[in-house]
XYZ file of N, CA and C in Angstrom:
828
model
N 0.846 -1.192 0.000
C 0.000 0.000 0.000
C 0.890 1.255 0.000
N 0.566 2.175 -0.920
C 1.378 3.383 -1.058
C 1.141 4.312 0.119
N 2.242 4.846 0.639
C 2.122 5.789 1.755
C 1.764 7.172 1.222
N 1.249 8.001 2.109
C 0.882 9.376 1.724
C 2.114 10.157 1.283
N 3.223 9.976 2.012
C 4.459 10.697 1.684
C 4.947 10.324 0.293
N 4.831 9.030 -0.045
C 5.280 8.582 -1.369
C 4.400 9.204 -2.456
N 3.078 9.216 -2.219
C 2.149 9.805 -3.191
C 2.426 11.289 -3.392
N 2.683 11.975 -2.281
C 2.959 13.403 -2.356
C 4.236 13.654 -3.155
N 5.257 12.846 -2.892
C 6.527 12.981 -3.615
C 6.332 12.716 -5.102
N 5.501 11.714 -5.408
C 5.220 11.365 -6.812
C 4.470 12.499 -7.510
N 3.508 13.110 -6.798
C 2.734 14.215 -7.368
C 3.625 15.434 -7.633
N 4.526 15.708 -6.695
C 5.437 16.836 -6.872
C 6.342 16.618 -8.072
N 6.805 15.381 -8.219
C 7.673 15.072 -9.358
C 6.915 15.218 -10.667
N 5.648 14.781 -10.646
C 4.827 14.891 -11.849
C 4.541 16.335 -12.217
N 4.281 17.140 -11.193
C 4.033 18.564 -11.407
C 5.269 19.249 -11.972
N 6.441 18.866 -11.448
C 7.709 19.436 -11.920
C 7.933 19.108 -13.392
N 7.659 17.834 -13.752
C 7.822 17.418 -15.154
C 6.848 18.163 -16.054
N 5.612 18.359 -15.542
C 4.591 19.077 -16.315
C 5.019 20.520 -16.568
N 5.539 21.177 -15.536
C 5.976 22.565 -15.683
C 7.134 22.679 -16.665
N 8.070 21.741 -16.579
C 9.202 21.731 -17.507
C 8.710 21.542 -18.940
N 7.716 20.667 -19.096
C 7.166 20.394 -20.432
C 6.483 21.633 -21.000
N 5.710 22.331 -20.141
C 5.023 23.554 -20.583
C 6.037 24.613 -20.981
N 7.089 24.737 -20.161
C 8.128 25.710 -20.453
C 8.823 25.385 -21.766
N 9.087 24.103 -21.979
C 9.763 23.680 -23.210
C 8.891 23.969 -24.435
N 7.593 23.665 -24.290
C 6.666 23.915 -25.400
C 6.562 25.408 -25.670
N 6.502 26.194 -24.561
C 6.410 27.650 -24.698
C 7.631 28.211 -25.412
N 8.808 27.752 -25.011
C 10.039 28.208 -25.650
C 10.084 27.785 -27.101
N 9.598 26.578 -27.334
C 9.573 26.067 -28.706
C 8.651 26.914 -29.581
N 7.477 27.289 -29.045
C 6.539 28.138 -29.786
C 7.154 29.503 -30.063
N 7.852 30.033 -29.077
C 8.489 31.331 -29.245
C 9.533 31.287 -30.353
N 10.376 30.280 -30.324
C 11.425 30.160 -31.337
C 10.846 29.993 -32.735
N 9.769 29.199 -32.828
C 9.112 29.009 -34.134
C 8.551 30.334 -34.650
N 7.896 31.046 -33.760
C 7.311 32.339 -34.137
C 8.396 33.343 -34.507
N 9.474 33.330 -33.757
C 10.586 34.241 -34.005
C 11.180 34.030 -35.393
N 11.212 32.780 -35.835
C 11.820 32.436 -37.132
C 10.828 32.476 -38.294
N 9.551 32.605 -37.971
C 8.528 32.559 -39.021
C 8.426 33.885 -39.769
N 7.655 33.895 -40.835
C 7.403 35.112 -41.615
C 6.010 35.665 -41.330
N 5.329 35.067 -40.368
C 3.960 35.458 -40.036
C 3.972 36.656 -39.083
N 3.849 37.851 -39.621
C 3.915 39.063 -38.798
C 2.721 39.179 -37.840
N 1.563 38.678 -38.287
C 0.374 38.721 -37.432
C 0.578 37.861 -36.192
N 1.162 36.688 -36.402
C 1.435 35.776 -35.287
C 2.473 36.398 -34.345
N 3.464 37.046 -34.921
C 4.490 37.696 -34.101
C 3.888 38.826 -33.255
N 2.999 39.582 -33.872
C 2.340 40.664 -33.144
C 1.499 40.111 -31.993
N 0.764 39.031 -32.257
C -0.084 38.412 -31.246
C 0.751 37.894 -30.078
N 1.823 37.162 -30.394
C 2.652 36.601 -29.330
C 3.407 37.702 -28.585
N 3.882 38.706 -29.310
C 4.595 39.812 -28.667
C 3.698 40.513 -27.661
N 2.418 40.680 -28.019
C 1.461 41.320 -27.120
C 1.221 40.461 -25.882
N 1.082 39.159 -26.081
C 0.883 38.235 -24.957
C 2.089 38.266 -24.007
N 3.269 38.245 -24.575
C 4.488 38.265 -23.775
C 4.647 39.607 -23.054
N 4.253 40.677 -23.725
C 4.307 42.014 -23.135
C 3.392 42.092 -21.922
N 2.190 41.597 -22.064
C 1.219 41.623 -20.966
C 1.665 40.735 -19.805
N 2.453 39.698 -20.120
C 2.995 38.802 -19.091
C 4.326 39.322 -18.545
N 4.727 40.508 -19.010
C 5.967 41.167 -18.591
C 7.210 40.358 -18.938
N 7.124 39.642 -20.037
C 8.292 38.944 -20.581
C 8.962 39.900 -21.559
N 9.631 40.895 -20.992
C 10.097 42.037 -21.776
C 11.089 41.666 -22.866
N 12.018 40.790 -22.562
C 13.060 40.461 -23.522
C 12.492 39.753 -24.752
N 11.661 38.762 -24.515
C 11.078 38.012 -25.638
C 10.134 38.896 -26.448
N 9.330 39.680 -25.750
C 8.420 40.577 -26.452
C 9.198 41.561 -27.312
N 10.276 42.095 -26.751
C 11.101 43.059 -27.497
C 11.668 42.438 -28.766
N 12.134 41.215 -28.675
C 12.744 40.564 -29.842
C 11.746 40.404 -30.992
N 10.521 40.091 -30.642
C 9.486 39.970 -31.676
C 9.095 41.342 -32.216
N 8.900 42.293 -31.309
C 8.501 43.643 -31.731
C 9.566 44.296 -32.600
N 10.806 44.032 -32.278
C 11.910 44.605 -33.044
C 11.894 44.106 -34.494
N 11.411 42.890 -34.668
C 11.336 42.317 -36.018
C 10.222 42.920 -36.853
N 9.127 43.281 -36.215
C 7.947 43.712 -36.969
C 7.707 45.219 -36.947
N 8.532 45.942 -36.193
C 8.307 47.381 -36.027
C 8.198 48.103 -37.362
N 9.145 47.887 -38.242
C 9.156 48.569 -39.536
C 8.049 48.069 -40.456
N 7.723 46.798 -40.341
C 6.721 46.200 -41.231
C 5.308 46.719 -40.969
N 5.083 47.242 -39.769
C 3.745 47.740 -39.434
C 3.631 49.263 -39.534
N 4.673 49.921 -40.014
C 4.611 51.371 -40.172
C 3.423 51.765 -41.050
N 2.648 52.729 -40.557
C 1.503 53.196 -41.320
C 0.247 52.374 -41.133
N 0.332 51.283 -40.389
C -0.826 50.421 -40.157
C -1.441 50.732 -38.787
N -2.690 50.306 -38.576
C -3.372 50.613 -37.317
C -2.637 50.119 -36.069
N -1.901 49.025 -36.203
C -1.214 48.439 -35.049
C 0.092 49.169 -34.714
N 0.541 50.047 -35.596
C 1.864 50.667 -35.452
C 2.010 51.439 -34.141
N 0.961 52.172 -33.767
C 1.038 52.970 -32.540
C 1.288 52.079 -31.328
N 0.545 50.995 -31.225
C 0.682 50.077 -30.095
C 2.058 49.423 -30.097
N 2.503 48.999 -31.264
C 3.805 48.329 -31.376
C 4.929 49.277 -30.993
N 4.855 50.510 -31.466
C 5.900 51.493 -31.173
C 5.999 51.758 -29.678
N 4.842 51.878 -29.013
C 4.854 52.112 -27.563
C 5.392 50.901 -26.814
N 4.915 49.714 -27.170
C 5.373 48.505 -26.478
C 6.868 48.289 -26.686
N 7.345 48.573 -27.881
C 8.769 48.417 -28.191
C 9.606 49.326 -27.290
N 9.169 50.569 -27.112
C 9.875 51.514 -26.241
C 9.795 51.069 -24.779
N 8.624 50.600 -24.365
C 8.442 50.174 -22.982
C 9.304 48.956 -22.650
N 9.418 48.033 -23.585
C 10.278 46.867 -23.354
C 11.723 47.307 -23.135
N 12.177 48.261 -23.940
C 13.538 48.778 -23.785
C 13.708 49.399 -22.400
N 12.689 50.133 -21.977
C 12.738 50.784 -20.669
C 12.808 49.744 -19.548
N 11.958 48.737 -19.631
C 11.925 47.709 -18.594
C 13.201 46.870 -18.577
N 13.862 46.787 -19.714
C 15.143 46.080 -19.804
C 16.315 46.980 -19.409
N 15.989 48.213 -18.994
C 16.964 49.199 -18.520
C 17.931 49.660 -19.608
N 17.473 49.590 -20.842
C 18.247 50.154 -21.953
C 17.700 51.556 -22.183
N 18.059 52.467 -21.288
C 17.393 53.761 -21.213
C 17.704 54.682 -22.389
N 18.882 54.585 -22.954
C 19.197 55.404 -24.132
C 18.231 55.075 -25.269
N 18.091 53.780 -25.531
C 17.198 53.323 -26.604
C 15.747 53.637 -26.258
N 15.375 53.412 -25.008
C 13.990 53.657 -24.582
C 13.611 55.123 -24.773
N 14.463 56.029 -24.317
C 14.169 57.457 -24.466
C 14.073 57.861 -25.925
N 14.954 57.311 -26.731
C 14.924 57.592 -28.170
C 13.582 57.180 -28.772
N 13.132 55.981 -28.434
C 11.875 55.479 -29.014
C 10.646 56.159 -28.415
N 10.684 56.502 -27.120
C 9.562 57.241 -26.546
C 9.458 58.641 -27.158
N 10.609 59.277 -27.366
C 10.602 60.590 -28.034
C 10.022 60.467 -29.447
N 10.412 59.412 -30.111
C 9.919 59.168 -31.468
C 8.406 58.933 -31.451
N 7.944 58.208 -30.436
C 6.512 57.934 -30.292
C 5.727 59.231 -30.131
N 6.211 60.127 -29.278
C 5.494 61.384 -29.053
C 5.460 62.257 -30.309
N 6.502 62.167 -31.117
C 6.531 62.920 -32.381
C 5.553 62.336 -33.393
N 5.480 61.009 -33.429
C 4.648 60.326 -34.423
C 3.174 60.299 -34.044
N 2.884 60.224 -32.726
C 1.496 60.068 -32.278
C 1.150 61.107 -31.204
N 1.176 62.389 -31.546
C 0.917 63.450 -30.559
C -0.492 63.422 -29.978
N -1.421 62.756 -30.647
C -2.791 62.686 -30.155
C -3.081 61.386 -29.404
N -2.092 60.542 -29.261
C -2.293 59.254 -28.604
C -2.639 59.419 -27.136
N -3.421 58.512 -26.605
C -3.740 58.536 -25.177
C -2.517 58.158 -24.330
N -1.499 57.615 -25.002
C -0.269 57.216 -24.319
C 0.823 58.283 -24.389
N 0.543 59.401 -25.022
C 1.600 60.382 -25.276
C 2.152 60.995 -23.984
N 1.301 61.226 -22.994
C 1.778 61.789 -21.727
C 2.708 60.816 -21.014
N 2.290 59.564 -20.953
C 3.129 58.541 -20.315
C 4.450 58.386 -21.058
N 4.385 58.390 -22.385
C 5.598 58.259 -23.199
C 6.542 59.436 -22.967
N 5.974 60.640 -22.875
C 6.787 61.835 -22.642
C 7.498 61.762 -21.298
N 6.760 61.296 -20.289
C 7.364 61.185 -18.967
C 8.458 60.124 -18.935
N 8.187 58.970 -19.516
C 9.177 57.893 -19.495
C 10.399 58.228 -20.344
N 10.208 59.003 -21.400
C 11.355 59.471 -22.185
C 12.258 60.328 -21.312
N 11.646 61.256 -20.576
C 12.413 62.128 -19.680
C 13.040 61.330 -18.538
N 12.312 60.370 -18.014
C 12.829 59.565 -16.909
C 13.992 58.689 -17.366
N 13.964 58.300 -18.631
C 15.085 57.550 -19.178
C 16.362 58.363 -19.117
N 16.253 59.671 -19.426
C 17.417 60.560 -19.321
C 17.883 60.648 -17.864
N 16.935 60.663 -16.944
C 17.272 60.679 -15.513
C 18.118 59.460 -15.146
N 17.702 58.294 -15.609
C 18.430 57.065 -15.301
C 19.849 57.075 -15.873
N 20.055 57.817 -16.939
C 21.383 57.870 -17.565
C 22.311 58.898 -16.923
N 21.782 59.655 -15.973
C 22.602 60.642 -15.279
C 23.660 59.926 -14.431
N 24.944 60.280 -14.571
C 26.007 59.591 -13.838
C 26.151 60.103 -12.411
N 27.056 59.504 -11.649
C 27.354 59.977 -10.295
C 27.922 61.393 -10.381
N 27.789 62.148 -9.300
C 28.107 63.586 -9.327
C 29.563 63.872 -9.694
N 30.460 62.919 -9.422
C 31.883 63.168 -9.661
C 32.258 63.136 -11.141
N 31.354 62.624 -11.977
C 31.633 62.558 -13.410
C 31.041 63.769 -14.141
N 31.334 63.852 -15.430
C 30.790 64.943 -16.245
C 29.259 64.919 -16.182
N 28.649 66.089 -16.002
C 27.210 66.165 -15.750
C 26.383 66.614 -16.963
N 26.911 66.421 -18.150
C 26.182 66.781 -19.366
C 24.819 66.086 -19.417
N 24.796 64.796 -19.109
C 23.547 64.038 -19.165
C 22.591 64.434 -18.050
N 23.131 64.878 -16.922
C 22.280 65.346 -15.825
C 21.552 66.620 -16.240
N 22.276 67.530 -16.848
C 21.677 68.783 -17.327
C 20.605 68.484 -18.376
N 20.905 67.555 -19.258
C 19.948 67.172 -20.303
C 18.694 66.566 -19.679
N 18.873 65.748 -18.645
C 17.731 65.125 -17.973
C 16.853 66.180 -17.293
N 17.471 67.160 -16.639
C 16.707 68.240 -16.002
C 15.899 69.004 -17.038
N 16.516 69.296 -18.170
C 15.823 70.027 -19.239
C 14.630 69.231 -19.753
N 14.818 67.920 -19.937
C 13.734 67.065 -20.439
C 12.584 66.986 -19.434
N 12.915 66.825 -18.174
C 11.876 66.747 -17.137
C 11.154 68.080 -16.978
N 11.890 69.186 -17.091
C 11.265 70.501 -16.978
C 10.317 70.754 -18.138
N 10.712 70.316 -19.320
C 9.831 70.435 -20.484
C 8.548 69.650 -20.266
N 8.679 68.458 -19.671
C 7.495 67.644 -19.382
C 6.589 68.361 -18.391
N 7.173 68.895 -17.325
C 6.389 69.608 -16.301
C 5.659 70.807 -16.906
N 6.351 71.517 -17.779
C 5.736 72.694 -18.418
C 4.600 72.295 -19.354
N 4.783 71.172 -20.030
C 3.774 70.737 -21.005
C 2.586 70.060 -20.335
N 2.828 69.382 -19.209
C 1.753 68.658 -18.527
C 1.679 69.079 -17.050
N 1.295 70.312 -16.782
C 1.273 70.816 -15.399
C 0.248 70.125 -14.497
N -0.697 69.423 -15.087
C -1.715 68.713 -14.300
C -1.489 67.211 -14.317
N -0.332 66.772 -14.760
C -0.059 65.347 -14.931
C -0.031 64.586 -13.610
N -0.434 63.333 -13.671
C -0.336 62.466 -12.490
C 1.130 62.152 -12.175
N 2.007 62.393 -13.149
C 3.438 62.152 -12.954
C 4.169 63.401 -12.436
N 3.429 64.478 -12.200
C 4.044 65.758 -11.860
C 4.894 65.684 -10.591
N 4.355 65.072 -9.547
C 5.070 64.984 -8.283
C 6.384 64.224 -8.444
N 6.322 63.106 -9.149
C 7.530 62.306 -9.368
C 8.535 63.080 -10.213
N 8.056 63.765 -11.229
C 8.937 64.538 -12.104
C 9.672 65.618 -11.305
N 8.951 66.313 -10.431
C 9.576 67.350 -9.610
C 10.603 66.760 -8.642
N 10.301 65.591 -8.100
C 11.238 64.908 -7.208
C 12.527 64.545 -7.943
N 12.379 64.062 -9.170
C 13.546 63.697 -9.974
C 14.388 64.922 -10.303
N 13.727 66.039 -10.610
C 14.452 67.280 -10.915
C 15.264 67.726 -9.691
N 14.659 67.658 -8.515
C 15.363 68.047 -7.287
C 16.584 67.159 -7.048
N 16.412 65.881 -7.287
C 17.524 64.942 -7.101
C 18.663 65.240 -8.071
N 18.317 65.516 -9.315
C 19.333 65.836 -10.320
C 19.998 67.174 -10.018
N 19.202 68.138 -9.576
C 19.750 69.449 -9.241
C 20.733 69.347 -8.074
N 20.418 68.494 -7.111
C 21.333 68.295 -5.987
C 22.654 67.704 -6.470
N 22.587 66.850 -7.474
C 23.804 66.261 -8.028
C 24.707 67.341 -8.624
N 24.102 68.310 -9.304
C 24.875 69.431 -9.852
C 25.452 70.279 -8.724
N 24.628 70.515 -7.690
C 25.102 71.249 -6.516
C 26.315 70.553 -5.890
N 26.178 69.257 -5.723
C 27.224 68.467 -5.070
C 28.531 68.550 -5.845
N 28.449 68.469 -7.158
C 29.664 68.542 -7.969
C 30.337 69.910 -7.815
N 29.547 70.985 -7.935
C 30.097 72.334 -7.814
C 30.668 72.561 -6.411
N 29.962 72.066 -5.411
C 30.418 72.214 -4.019
C 31.743 71.489 -3.801
N 31.832 70.260 -4.278
C 33.043 69.467 -4.053
C 34.247 70.049 -4.780
N 34.017 70.651 -5.941
C 35.122 71.312 -6.648
C 35.652 72.474 -5.816
N 34.732 73.304 -5.301
C 35.123 74.450 -4.467
C 35.812 73.984 -3.186
N 35.288 72.931 -2.588
C 35.864 72.394 -1.353
C 37.264 71.830 -1.602
N 37.436 71.202 -2.759
C 38.741 70.634 -3.092
C 39.816 71.723 -3.175
N 39.457 72.872 -3.726
C 40.392 74.004 -3.753
C 40.815 74.377 -2.334
N 39.848 74.341 -1.411
C 40.146 74.640 -0.009
C 41.126 73.618 0.566
N 40.901 72.346 0.271
C 41.731 71.280 0.825
C 43.166 71.319 0.308
N 43.329 71.750 -0.933
C 44.688 71.820 -1.491
C 45.306 73.207 -1.295
N 44.638 74.046 -0.495
C 45.137 75.360 -0.094
C 45.195 76.373 -1.245
N 44.338 76.158 -2.217
C 44.170 77.165 -3.278
C 43.017 78.068 -2.834
N 43.287 78.921 -1.853
C 42.209 79.617 -1.163
C 41.492 80.648 -2.022
N 42.233 81.365 -2.858
C 41.587 82.346 -3.743
C 40.625 81.651 -4.694
N 41.070 80.537 -5.268
C 40.213 79.769 -6.187
C 38.999 79.210 -5.460
N 39.192 78.803 -4.216
C 38.088 78.249 -3.419
C 37.024 79.306 -3.159
N 37.463 80.513 -2.755
C 36.509 81.604 -2.492
C 35.709 81.929 -3.753
N 36.406 82.018 -4.868
C 35.736 82.319 -6.134
C 34.745 81.227 -6.498
N 35.149 79.972 -6.320
C 34.272 78.845 -6.664
C 33.040 78.813 -5.769
N 33.215 79.110 -4.481
C 32.058 79.139 -3.574
C 31.140 80.322 -3.881
N 31.696 81.454 -4.264
C 30.856 82.589 -4.670
C 30.024 82.235 -5.897
N 30.650 81.575 -6.861
C 29.933 81.136 -8.062
C 28.861 80.111 -7.703
N 29.195 79.213 -6.775
C 28.245 78.193 -6.312
C 26.991 78.845 -5.746
N 27.166 79.877 -4.928
C 26.019 80.538 -4.298
C 25.178 81.324 -5.292
N 25.821 81.852 -6.318
C 25.073 82.551 -7.363
C 24.258 81.574 -8.203
N 24.864 80.428 -8.491
C 24.197 79.443 -9.343
C 23.127 78.659 -8.610
N 23.342 78.417 -7.301
C 22.383 77.626 -6.510
C 21.989 78.408 -5.254
N 21.210 79.468 -5.410
C 20.860 80.314 -4.249
C 20.079 79.577 -3.170
N 19.346 78.544 -3.540
C 18.592 77.787 -2.536
C 19.206 76.438 -2.239
N 20.501 76.313 -2.416
C 21.195 75.035 -2.301
C 21.073 74.410 -0.913
N 20.931 73.103 -0.888
C 20.912 72.352 0.366
C 22.242 72.482 1.090
N 23.313 72.594 0.327
C 24.663 72.659 0.885
C 25.128 74.090 1.163
N 24.212 75.022 1.150
C 24.575 76.432 1.281
C 25.266 76.736 2.607
N 24.797 76.130 3.695
C 25.404 76.375 5.001
C 26.869 75.956 5.032
N 27.150 74.784 4.480
C 28.537 74.315 4.421
C 29.361 75.191 3.492
N 28.742 75.649 2.413
C 29.454 76.519 1.463
C 29.877 77.818 2.147
N 28.979 78.401 2.962
C 29.318 79.625 3.705
C 30.499 79.379 4.640
N 30.499 78.209 5.281
C 31.591 77.899 6.202
C 32.922 77.761 5.461
N 32.940 76.964 4.402
C 34.208 76.727 3.701
C 34.703 77.986 2.985
N 33.774 78.836 2.563
C 34.200 80.107 1.977
C 34.906 80.947 3.038
N 34.313 81.017 4.220
C 34.954 81.760 5.305
C 36.296 81.135 5.690
N 36.329 79.811 5.784
C 37.569 79.130 6.141
C 38.679 79.446 5.136
N 38.332 79.461 3.845
C 39.312 79.797 2.809
C 39.781 81.237 2.961
N 38.827 82.151 3.226
C 39.176 83.569 3.390
C 40.030 83.775 4.630
N 39.709 83.044 5.687
C 40.499 83.124 6.926
C 41.950 82.717 6.660
N 42.138 81.580 6.038
C 43.490 81.091 5.760
C 44.239 81.998 4.793
N 43.518 82.507 3.813
C 44.148 83.419 2.857
C 44.639 84.679 3.580
N 43.842 85.155 4.522
C 44.182 86.382 5.247
C 45.373 86.188 6.179
N 45.304 85.164 7.016
C 46.362 85.000 8.032
C 47.700 84.603 7.414
N 47.648 84.035 6.199
C 48.895 83.624 5.545
C 49.417 84.677 4.561
N 48.724 85.802 4.480
C 49.084 86.821 3.491
C 50.317 87.631 3.905
N 50.979 88.195 2.912
C 52.057 89.148 3.175
C 51.421 90.478 3.602
N 52.184 91.312 4.245
C 51.640 92.497 4.915
C 50.827 93.426 4.020
N 51.317 93.713 2.816
C 50.613 94.728 2.025
C 49.265 94.231 1.478
N 49.032 92.926 1.546
C 47.729 92.366 1.133
C 46.858 91.990 2.324
N 47.475 91.930 3.479
C 46.813 91.317 4.636
C 45.609 92.095 5.161
N 45.726 93.403 5.288
C 44.642 94.183 5.895
C 43.321 93.999 5.153
N 43.360 94.139 3.842
C 42.122 94.002 3.071
C 41.574 92.577 3.152
N 42.466 91.605 3.149
C 42.026 90.210 3.219
C 41.440 89.871 4.587
N 41.960 90.499 5.628
C 41.365 90.329 6.956
C 39.944 90.888 6.982
N 39.769 92.046 6.382
C 38.435 92.661 6.310
C 37.471 91.791 5.499
N 37.976 91.258 4.395
C 37.139 90.383 3.560
C 36.710 89.137 4.341
N 37.663 88.532 5.037
C 37.367 87.325 5.810
C 36.346 87.601 6.900
N 36.490 88.734 7.580
C 35.521 89.116 8.622
C 34.137 89.323 8.008
N 34.114 89.877 6.813
C 32.837 90.055 6.106
C 32.175 88.715 5.814
N 32.968 87.721 5.421
C 32.427 86.381 5.159
C 31.944 85.722 6.451
N 32.649 85.998 7.556
C 32.189 85.473 8.848
C 30.835 86.077 9.214
N 30.712 87.386 9.057
C 29.447 88.064 9.378
C 28.299 87.542 8.525
N 28.605 87.231 7.261
C 27.577 86.677 6.363
C 27.139 85.302 6.851
N 28.106 84.492 7.290
C 27.794 83.163 7.834
C 26.949 83.283 9.094
N 27.354 84.170 9.986
C 26.638 84.336 11.253
C 25.212 84.846 11.042
N 25.053 85.758 10.105
C 23.728 86.329 9.840
C 22.803 85.322 9.167
N 23.339 84.578 8.208
C 22.508 83.656 7.422
C 22.256 82.344 8.142
N 23.269 81.862 8.877
C 23.150 80.582 9.577
C 23.603 80.748 11.041
N 22.824 81.484 11.831
C 23.223 81.764 13.225
C 23.324 80.509 14.089
N 22.639 79.449 13.688
C 22.666 78.209 14.467
C 23.548 77.140 13.812
N 24.446 77.568 12.953
C 25.328 76.635 12.268
C 26.186 75.841 13.250
N 26.434 74.610 12.923
C 27.292 73.762 13.753
C 28.728 74.292 13.796
N 29.053 75.192 12.863
C 30.416 75.726 12.782
C 30.595 77.030 13.566
N 29.536 77.534 14.192
C 29.618 78.872 14.793
C 30.653 78.979 15.910
N 30.753 77.972 16.734
C 31.708 78.038 17.844
C 33.140 78.144 17.327
N 33.483 77.294 16.363
C 34.843 77.305 15.813
C 35.114 78.590 15.041
N 34.112 79.020 14.256
C 34.337 80.211 13.423
C 34.394 81.493 14.241
N 33.698 81.521 15.376
C 33.765 82.723 16.221
C 35.169 82.899 16.783
N 35.828 81.797 17.109
C 37.219 81.855 17.587
C 38.136 82.343 16.463
N 37.900 81.826 15.257
C 38.682 82.259 14.094
C 38.472 83.746 13.837
N 37.230 84.201 14.006
C 36.917 85.615 13.775
C 37.616 86.513 14.789
N 37.691 86.063 16.047
C 38.388 86.837 17.081
C 39.860 87.033 16.711
N 40.453 85.993 16.173
C 41.854 86.076 15.738
C 42.005 87.087 14.606
N 41.055 87.049 13.673
C 41.089 88.007 12.560
C 40.969 89.446 13.079
N 40.062 89.645 14.035
C 39.857 90.979 14.600
C 41.128 91.477 15.294
N 41.782 90.586 16.036
C 43.016 90.959 16.732
C 44.097 91.378 15.742
N 44.224 90.607 14.644
C 45.236 90.938 13.648
C 44.897 92.242 12.924
N 43.605 92.455 12.688
C 43.189 93.689 12.029
C 43.461 94.895 12.924
N 43.301 94.716 14.249
C 43.541 95.814 15.195
C 44.993 96.300 15.157
N 45.905 95.426 14.848
C 47.311 95.835 14.784
C 47.526 96.825 13.657
N 46.766 96.659 12.555
C 46.852 97.609 11.434
C 46.243 98.949 11.841
N 45.156 98.913 12.601
C 44.507 100.147 13.059
C 45.416 100.916 14.014
N 46.102 100.152 14.872
C 47.007 100.758 15.846
C 48.174 101.452 15.131
N 48.699 100.792 14.109
C 49.823 101.344 13.354
C 49.448 102.636 12.638
N 48.229 102.658 12.134
C 47.795 103.851 11.397
C 47.425 104.982 12.348
């Protein structure tokens, strides 16, 4: 008499074989369709695979029939699905290219807003880390801003604005780190100039408080290390940067240290006043 455990094991094995068989048949059908000349069959299977989120297989079929359906009623759907498959496969350069193409070809489509957003988001995904060249980051911000301007009531608006803020911070971070690096290598004049440019370019920067501190620190070091005929004016400049820091960020974590630095600057400046 068969035990329950044996029956269960037999059923599991049978189910496993059945699943393998279905998978094999499915793959076999896909390969046959892929090699066939039946564009209608390819379109049907590509749609089924797309709906099942089998992005790679769907893309391979759609890529074969994309040109063949140009000008036909199915072309709009195929073009969108082809772009979406690229996006889901994380081939963002290609995806953005095809979504942009879709919006140009089908401006009245019900999918045009989604395509416009995903085209812009594709550029966002291609934005590199802040330490690298930020050409693609700038391009992504421009694309997302264009989307926001064109679709101010879009359901994607909140996400688009969040992405813009994230990209903008990346630009801030790069500019900030360049200015900070000048400070670290004791190129104090270059650091002050870079931080001034940073504040002009990013007036609402998240890193503004730190920028005020490092600008003052650079001015402080430039002043105390200066030769006499340059020192007085540089001391005054540094004190001015301290006052700007204190006024703008009175609760800065750097206030205790910078107030001591400022006292030193004042003492050195007093020696010039005494001499005169």
